[in-house]
CSV table of C-alpha atoms in Angstrom, one decimal:
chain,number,residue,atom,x,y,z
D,1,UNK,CA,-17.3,-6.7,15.2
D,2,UNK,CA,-18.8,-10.0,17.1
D,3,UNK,CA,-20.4,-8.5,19.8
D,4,UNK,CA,-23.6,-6.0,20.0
D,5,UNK,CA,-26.4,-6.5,17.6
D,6,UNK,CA,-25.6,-8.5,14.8
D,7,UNK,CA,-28.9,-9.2,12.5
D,8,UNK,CA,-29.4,-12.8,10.7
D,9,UNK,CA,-30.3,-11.2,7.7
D,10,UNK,CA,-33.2,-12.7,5.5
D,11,UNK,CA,-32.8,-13.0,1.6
D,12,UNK,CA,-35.2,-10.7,-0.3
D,13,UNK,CA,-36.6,-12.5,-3.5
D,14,UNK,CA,-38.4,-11.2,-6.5
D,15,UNK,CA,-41.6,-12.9,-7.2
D,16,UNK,CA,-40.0,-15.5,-9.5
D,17,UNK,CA,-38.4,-16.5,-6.2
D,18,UNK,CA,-34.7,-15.1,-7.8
D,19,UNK,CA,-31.9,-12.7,-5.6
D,20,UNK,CA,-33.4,-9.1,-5.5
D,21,UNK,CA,-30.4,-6.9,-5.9
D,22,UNK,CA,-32.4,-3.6,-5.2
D,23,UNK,CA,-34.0,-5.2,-2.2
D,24,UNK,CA,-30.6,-6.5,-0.5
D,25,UNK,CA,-29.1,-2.7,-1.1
D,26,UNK,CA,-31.8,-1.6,1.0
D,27,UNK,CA,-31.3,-3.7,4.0
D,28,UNK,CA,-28.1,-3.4,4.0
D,29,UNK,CA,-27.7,0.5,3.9
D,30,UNK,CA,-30.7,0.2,6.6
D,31,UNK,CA,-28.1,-1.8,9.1
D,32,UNK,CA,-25.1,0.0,8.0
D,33,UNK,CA,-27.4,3.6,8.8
D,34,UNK,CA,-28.3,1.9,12.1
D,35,UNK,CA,-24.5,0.5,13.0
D,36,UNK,CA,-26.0,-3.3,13.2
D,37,UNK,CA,-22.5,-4.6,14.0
D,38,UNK,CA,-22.2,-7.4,11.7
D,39,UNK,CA,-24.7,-9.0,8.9
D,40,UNK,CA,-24.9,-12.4,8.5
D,41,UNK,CA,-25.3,-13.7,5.2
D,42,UNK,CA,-27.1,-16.7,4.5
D,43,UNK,CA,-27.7,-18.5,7.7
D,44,UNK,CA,-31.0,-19.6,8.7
D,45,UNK,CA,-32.5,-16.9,8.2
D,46,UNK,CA,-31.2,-16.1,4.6
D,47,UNK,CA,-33.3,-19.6,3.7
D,48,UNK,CA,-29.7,-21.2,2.7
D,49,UNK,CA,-31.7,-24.9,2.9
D,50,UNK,CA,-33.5,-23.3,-0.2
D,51,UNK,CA,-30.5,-22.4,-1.9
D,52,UNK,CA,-28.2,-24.6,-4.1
D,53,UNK,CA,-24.2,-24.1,-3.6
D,54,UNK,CA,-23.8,-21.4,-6.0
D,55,UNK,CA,-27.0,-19.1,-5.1
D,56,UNK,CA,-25.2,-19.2,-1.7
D,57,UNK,CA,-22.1,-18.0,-2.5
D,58,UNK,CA,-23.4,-15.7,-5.1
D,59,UNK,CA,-25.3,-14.0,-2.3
D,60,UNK,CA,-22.8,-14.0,0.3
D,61,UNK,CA,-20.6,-12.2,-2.1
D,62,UNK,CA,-23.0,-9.6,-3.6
D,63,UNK,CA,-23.6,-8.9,-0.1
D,64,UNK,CA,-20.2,-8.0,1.0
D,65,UNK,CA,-20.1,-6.4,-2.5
D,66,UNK,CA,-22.9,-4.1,-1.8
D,67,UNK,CA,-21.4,-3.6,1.6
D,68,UNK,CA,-18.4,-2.2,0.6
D,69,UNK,CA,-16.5,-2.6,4.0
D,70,UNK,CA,-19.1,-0.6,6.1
D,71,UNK,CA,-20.2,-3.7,8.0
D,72,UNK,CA,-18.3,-6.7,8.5
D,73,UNK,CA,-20.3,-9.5,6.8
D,74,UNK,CA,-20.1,-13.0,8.7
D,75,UNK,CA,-21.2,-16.1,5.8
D,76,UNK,CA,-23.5,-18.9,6.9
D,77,UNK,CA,-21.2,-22.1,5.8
D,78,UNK,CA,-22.8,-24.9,7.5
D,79,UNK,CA,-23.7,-27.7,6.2
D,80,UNK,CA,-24.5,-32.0,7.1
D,81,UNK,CA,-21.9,-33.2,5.2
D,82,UNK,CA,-18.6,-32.1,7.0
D,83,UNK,CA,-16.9,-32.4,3.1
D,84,UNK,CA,-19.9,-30.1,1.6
D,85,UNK,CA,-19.0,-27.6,4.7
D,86,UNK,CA,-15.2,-27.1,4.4
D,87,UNK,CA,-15.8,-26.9,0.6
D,88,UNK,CA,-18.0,-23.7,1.2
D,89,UNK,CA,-15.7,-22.5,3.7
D,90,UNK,CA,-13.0,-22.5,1.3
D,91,UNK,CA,-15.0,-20.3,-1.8
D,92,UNK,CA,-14.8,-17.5,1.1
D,93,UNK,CA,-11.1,-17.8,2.1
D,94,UNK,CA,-9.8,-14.3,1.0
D,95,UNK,CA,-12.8,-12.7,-0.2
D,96,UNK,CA,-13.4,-9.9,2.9
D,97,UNK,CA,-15.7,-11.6,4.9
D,98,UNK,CA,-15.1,-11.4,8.7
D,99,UNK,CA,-15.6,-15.3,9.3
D,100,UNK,CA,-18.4,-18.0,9.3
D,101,UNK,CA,-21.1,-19.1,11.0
D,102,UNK,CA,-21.5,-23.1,11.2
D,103,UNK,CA,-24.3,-24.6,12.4
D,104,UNK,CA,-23.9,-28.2,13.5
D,105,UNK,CA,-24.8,-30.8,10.9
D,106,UNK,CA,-28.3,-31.0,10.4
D,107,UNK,CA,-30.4,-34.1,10.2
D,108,UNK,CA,-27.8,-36.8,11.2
D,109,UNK,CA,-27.5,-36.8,14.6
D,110,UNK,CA,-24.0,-37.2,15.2
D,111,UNK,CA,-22.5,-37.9,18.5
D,112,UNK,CA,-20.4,-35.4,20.5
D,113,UNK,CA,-17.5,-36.9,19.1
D,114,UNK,CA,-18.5,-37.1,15.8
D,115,UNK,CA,-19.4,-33.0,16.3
D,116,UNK,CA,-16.3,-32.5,17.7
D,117,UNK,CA,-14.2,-34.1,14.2
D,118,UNK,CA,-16.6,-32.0,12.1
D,119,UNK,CA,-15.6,-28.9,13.8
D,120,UNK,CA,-11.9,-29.6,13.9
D,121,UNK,CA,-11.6,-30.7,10.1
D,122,UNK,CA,-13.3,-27.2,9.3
D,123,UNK,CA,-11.2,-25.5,11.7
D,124,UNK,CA,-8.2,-27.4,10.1
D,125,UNK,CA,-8.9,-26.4,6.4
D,126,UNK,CA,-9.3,-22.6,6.8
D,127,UNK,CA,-7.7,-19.8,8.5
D,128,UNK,CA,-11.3,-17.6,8.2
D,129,UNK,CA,-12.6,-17.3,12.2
D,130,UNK,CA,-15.0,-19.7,12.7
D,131,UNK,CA,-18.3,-19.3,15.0
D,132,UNK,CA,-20.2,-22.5,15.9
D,133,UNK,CA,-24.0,-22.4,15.7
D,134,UNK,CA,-26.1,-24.7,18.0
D,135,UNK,CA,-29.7,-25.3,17.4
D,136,UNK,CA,-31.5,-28.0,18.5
D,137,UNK,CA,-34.7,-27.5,17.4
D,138,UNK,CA,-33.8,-27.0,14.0
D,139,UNK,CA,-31.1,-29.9,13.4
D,140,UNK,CA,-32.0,-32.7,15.7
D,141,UNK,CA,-28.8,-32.6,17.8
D,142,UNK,CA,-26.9,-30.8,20.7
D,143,UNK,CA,-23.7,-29.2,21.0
D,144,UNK,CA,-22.6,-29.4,24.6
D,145,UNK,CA,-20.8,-27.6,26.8
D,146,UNK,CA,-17.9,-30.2,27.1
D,147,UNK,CA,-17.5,-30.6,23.5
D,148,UNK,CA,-18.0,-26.1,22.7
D,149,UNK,CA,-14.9,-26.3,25.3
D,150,UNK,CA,-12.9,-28.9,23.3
D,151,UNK,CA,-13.7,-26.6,20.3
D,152,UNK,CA,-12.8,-23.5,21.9
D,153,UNK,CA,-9.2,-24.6,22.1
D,154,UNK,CA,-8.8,-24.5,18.1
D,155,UNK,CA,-7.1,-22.1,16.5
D,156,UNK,CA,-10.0,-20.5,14.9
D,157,UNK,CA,-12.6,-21.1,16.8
D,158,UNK,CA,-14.2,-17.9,18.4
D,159,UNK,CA,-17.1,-18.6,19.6
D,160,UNK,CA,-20.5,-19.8,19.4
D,161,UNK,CA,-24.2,-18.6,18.8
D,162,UNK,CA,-26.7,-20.6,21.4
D,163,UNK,CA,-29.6,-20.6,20.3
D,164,UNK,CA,-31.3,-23.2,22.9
D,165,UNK,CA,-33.3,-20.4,24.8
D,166,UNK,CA,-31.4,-22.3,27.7
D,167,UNK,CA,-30.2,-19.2,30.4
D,168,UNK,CA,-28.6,-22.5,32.3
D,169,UNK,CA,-26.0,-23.1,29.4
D,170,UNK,CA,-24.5,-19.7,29.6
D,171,UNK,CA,-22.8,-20.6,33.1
D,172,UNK,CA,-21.8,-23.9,32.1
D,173,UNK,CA,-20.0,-22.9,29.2
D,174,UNK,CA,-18.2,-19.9,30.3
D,175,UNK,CA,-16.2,-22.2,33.3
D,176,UNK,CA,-14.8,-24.4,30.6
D,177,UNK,CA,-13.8,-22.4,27.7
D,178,UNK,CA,-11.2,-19.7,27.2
D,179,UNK,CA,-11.9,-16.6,28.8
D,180,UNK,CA,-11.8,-14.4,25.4
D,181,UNK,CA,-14.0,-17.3,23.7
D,182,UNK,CA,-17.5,-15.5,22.7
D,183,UNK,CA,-20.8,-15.9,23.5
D,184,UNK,CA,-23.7,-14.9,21.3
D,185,UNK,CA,-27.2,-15.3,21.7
D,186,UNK,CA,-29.6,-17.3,19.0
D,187,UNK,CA,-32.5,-16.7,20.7
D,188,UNK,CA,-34.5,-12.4,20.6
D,189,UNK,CA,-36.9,-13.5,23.7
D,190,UNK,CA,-33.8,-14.3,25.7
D,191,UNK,CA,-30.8,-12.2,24.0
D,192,UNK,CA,-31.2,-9.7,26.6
D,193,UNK,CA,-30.9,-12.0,29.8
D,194,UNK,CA,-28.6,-14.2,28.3
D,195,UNK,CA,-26.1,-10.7,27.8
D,196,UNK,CA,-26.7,-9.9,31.2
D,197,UNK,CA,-25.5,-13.4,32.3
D,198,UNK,CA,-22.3,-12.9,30.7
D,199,UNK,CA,-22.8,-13.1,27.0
D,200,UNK,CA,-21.6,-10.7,24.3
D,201,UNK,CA,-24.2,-10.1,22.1
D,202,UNK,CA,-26.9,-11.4,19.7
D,203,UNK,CA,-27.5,-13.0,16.5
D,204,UNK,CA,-30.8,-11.4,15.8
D,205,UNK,CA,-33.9,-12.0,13.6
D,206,UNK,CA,-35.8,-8.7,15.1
D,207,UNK,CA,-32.6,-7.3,13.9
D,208,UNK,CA,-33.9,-7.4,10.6
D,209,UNK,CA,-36.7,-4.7,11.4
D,210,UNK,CA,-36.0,-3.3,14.6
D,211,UNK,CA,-32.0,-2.7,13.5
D,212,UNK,CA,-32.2,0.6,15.5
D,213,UNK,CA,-33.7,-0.5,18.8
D,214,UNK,CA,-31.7,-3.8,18.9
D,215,UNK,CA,-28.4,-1.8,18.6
D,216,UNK,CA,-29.1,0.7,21.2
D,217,UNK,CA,-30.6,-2.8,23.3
D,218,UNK,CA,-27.1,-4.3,23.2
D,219,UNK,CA,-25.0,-1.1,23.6
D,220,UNK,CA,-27.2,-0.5,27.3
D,221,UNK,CA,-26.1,-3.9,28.2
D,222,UNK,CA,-22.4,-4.4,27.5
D,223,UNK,CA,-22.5,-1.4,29.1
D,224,UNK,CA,-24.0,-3.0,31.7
D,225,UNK,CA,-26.8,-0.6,32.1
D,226,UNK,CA,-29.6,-3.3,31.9
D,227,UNK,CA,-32.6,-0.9,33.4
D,228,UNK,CA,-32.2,0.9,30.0
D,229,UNK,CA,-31.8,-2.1,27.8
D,230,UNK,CA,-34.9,-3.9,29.6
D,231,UNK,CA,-37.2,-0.9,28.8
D,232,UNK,CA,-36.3,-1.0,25.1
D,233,UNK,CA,-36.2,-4.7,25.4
D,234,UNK,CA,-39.6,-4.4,26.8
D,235,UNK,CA,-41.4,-2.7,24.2
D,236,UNK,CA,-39.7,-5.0,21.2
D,237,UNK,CA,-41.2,-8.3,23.2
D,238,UNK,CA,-44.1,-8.3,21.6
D,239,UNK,CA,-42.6,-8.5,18.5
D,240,UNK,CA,-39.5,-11.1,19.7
D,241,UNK,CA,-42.4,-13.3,20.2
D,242,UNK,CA,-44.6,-12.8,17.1
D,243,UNK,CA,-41.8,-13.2,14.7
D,244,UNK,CA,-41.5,-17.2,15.6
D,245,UNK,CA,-45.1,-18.0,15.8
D,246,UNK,CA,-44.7,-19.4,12.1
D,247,UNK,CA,-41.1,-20.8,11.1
D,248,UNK,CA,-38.8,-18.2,10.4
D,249,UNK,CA,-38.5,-16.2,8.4
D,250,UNK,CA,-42.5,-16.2,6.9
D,251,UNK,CA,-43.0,-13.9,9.7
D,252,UNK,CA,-40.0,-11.1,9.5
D,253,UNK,CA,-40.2,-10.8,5.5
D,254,UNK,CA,-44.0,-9.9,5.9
D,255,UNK,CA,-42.9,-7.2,7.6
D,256,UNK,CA,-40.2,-6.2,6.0
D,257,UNK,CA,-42.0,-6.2,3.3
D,258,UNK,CA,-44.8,-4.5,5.7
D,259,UNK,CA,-42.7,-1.5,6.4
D,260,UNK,CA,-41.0,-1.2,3.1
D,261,UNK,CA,-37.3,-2.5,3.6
D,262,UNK,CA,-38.1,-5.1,0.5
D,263,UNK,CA,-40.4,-5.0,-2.4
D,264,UNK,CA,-41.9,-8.8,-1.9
D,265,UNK,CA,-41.8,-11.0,0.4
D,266,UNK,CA,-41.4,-14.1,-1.5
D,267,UNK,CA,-40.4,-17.4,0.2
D,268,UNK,CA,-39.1,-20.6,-2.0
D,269,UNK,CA,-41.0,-24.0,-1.3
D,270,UNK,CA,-41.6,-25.8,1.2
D,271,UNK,CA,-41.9,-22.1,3.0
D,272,UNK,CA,-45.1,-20.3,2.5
D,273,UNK,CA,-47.1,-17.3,3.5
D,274,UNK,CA,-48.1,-16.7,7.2
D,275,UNK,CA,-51.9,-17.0,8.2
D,276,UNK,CA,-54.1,-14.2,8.8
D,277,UNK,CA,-54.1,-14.5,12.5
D,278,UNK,CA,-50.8,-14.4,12.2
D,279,UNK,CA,-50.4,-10.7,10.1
D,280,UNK,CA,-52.9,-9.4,13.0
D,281,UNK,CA,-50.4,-10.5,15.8
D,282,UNK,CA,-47.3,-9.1,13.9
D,283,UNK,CA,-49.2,-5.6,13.3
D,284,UNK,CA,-50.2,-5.6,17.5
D,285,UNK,CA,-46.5,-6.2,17.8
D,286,UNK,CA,-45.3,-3.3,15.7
D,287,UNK,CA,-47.9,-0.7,16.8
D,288,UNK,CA,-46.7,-1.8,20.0
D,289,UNK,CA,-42.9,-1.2,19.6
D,290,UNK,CA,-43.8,1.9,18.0
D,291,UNK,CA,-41.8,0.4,14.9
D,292,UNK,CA,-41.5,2.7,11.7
D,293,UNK,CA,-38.4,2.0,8.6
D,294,UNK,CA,-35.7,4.8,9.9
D,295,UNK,CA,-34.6,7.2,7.0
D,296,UNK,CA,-31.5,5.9,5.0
């Protein structure tokens, strides 16, 4: 359930800026009709800096509600304060969910040591699998290898999402941690390399719109057939590209909303819409991937 295409899955909003229920039923049946292999609920993607404590569980758990074990669901749990993040852990522990994503505390810039004791004391305070999340850009610090292979030695520590862009890291990692230890890819532009380099899948914001095409992407290349995987890889690159040129996710609820997967695509403050130029490079990209919402 950790490898393949797994989408980061945005939060769709009514205009008051509240959970749309009807919305998230549509997504979800779209990745369960297009065998996404896991959702993740509430990660970066799913806004959860714009969501308070209990609008994050709520979601996490209408989501595996509305899922009704047809996909595993995987619950963004990270947080800055390593307290905050074992507390959210915990609301999960025996709900369904397959395990967490964690992304490294945000804003603090902790050293590898302090990253390390964060980790552990999650690790330490649930039996749920755990999945590391490393993104520099976005949090102002760096898991590295040496510390992901301290980590990988916990009990429930599985593996980690890298989502440096860095094809060097790959490599580095896989020589020092346990050989079952998994290796996901943060980053669409580089998901496809970074598989062929060894990793195991992606954590996907094209996911989100391109569910079908990302699947059948990552199926070609654990199968190791990458001349297939690059030519569908190929036509979404367009589209990998256009879908950061604002902060995610302005870009991919446009088109979801675009396409018709959700009704609006509110964003809560300090988000807001994406640009003009911006809706004409997103509309190249999709008349170049030859994108259109499959039937569900």
């Amino acid at each position: 359930m950790f490898t393949g295409s797994i989408v980061a899955l945005i939060t769709p909003m009514d205009l008051k800026g509240e959970l749309c229920r009807s919305s998230l039923k549509k997504i979800i049946d779209y990745h369960v009709h297009n065998k996404t292999k896991a959702i993740v609920s509430v990660g970066t993607t799913g806004e959860s800096a714009t969501l308070n404590q209990k609008e994050h569980v709520n979601i996490v758990m209408m989501t595996l509600e509305i899922a009704d074990k047809r996909i595993p669901i995987i619950a963004g749990t990270g947080a800055n304060a390593t307290t905050e993040a074992i507390s959210l852990t915990k609301k999960f522990e025996k709900s369904g969910i397959a395990g967490c994503l964690t992304v490294t505390p945000y804003y603090n810039r902790p050293t590898q040591e302090g990253l390390y004791q964060h980790f552990k004391a999650i690790s330490e305070n649930t039996e749920l699998p755990q999945i590391l999340y490393n993104v520099p850009s976005r949090t102002g610090c760096d898991l590295l290898p040496q510390t992901i292979a301290r980590l990988s030695h916990l009990k429930n520590i599985i593996g980690i999402k890298e989502a440096t862009g860095d094809l060097s890291r790959i490599n580095k990692i896989k020589i020092l941690v346990k050989n079952d230890f998994l290796l996901i890819s943060g980053d669409d532009i580089t998901a496809l390399d970074f598989m062929q380099l060894g990793g195991h899948g992606v954590i996907s914001v094209t996911a989100n719109i391109a569910a079908h095409e990302m699947t059948q992407m990552c199926s070609f290349a654990l199968k190791k057939d990458f001349v297939q995987a690059r030519k569908i890889n190929q036509k979404l690159m367009l589209l990998h590209e256009a879908l950061f040129i604002e902060p995610n996710p302005m870009p991919v609820k446009w088109v979801s909303k675009k396409i018709g997967l959700i009704k609006h695509d509110t964003l809560r403050l300090p988000m807001t819409p994406i640009i003009n130029s911006t809706c004409l490079k997103l509309e190249k990209a999709l008349t170049y991937a030859n994108l259109s919402l499959s039937k569900i």
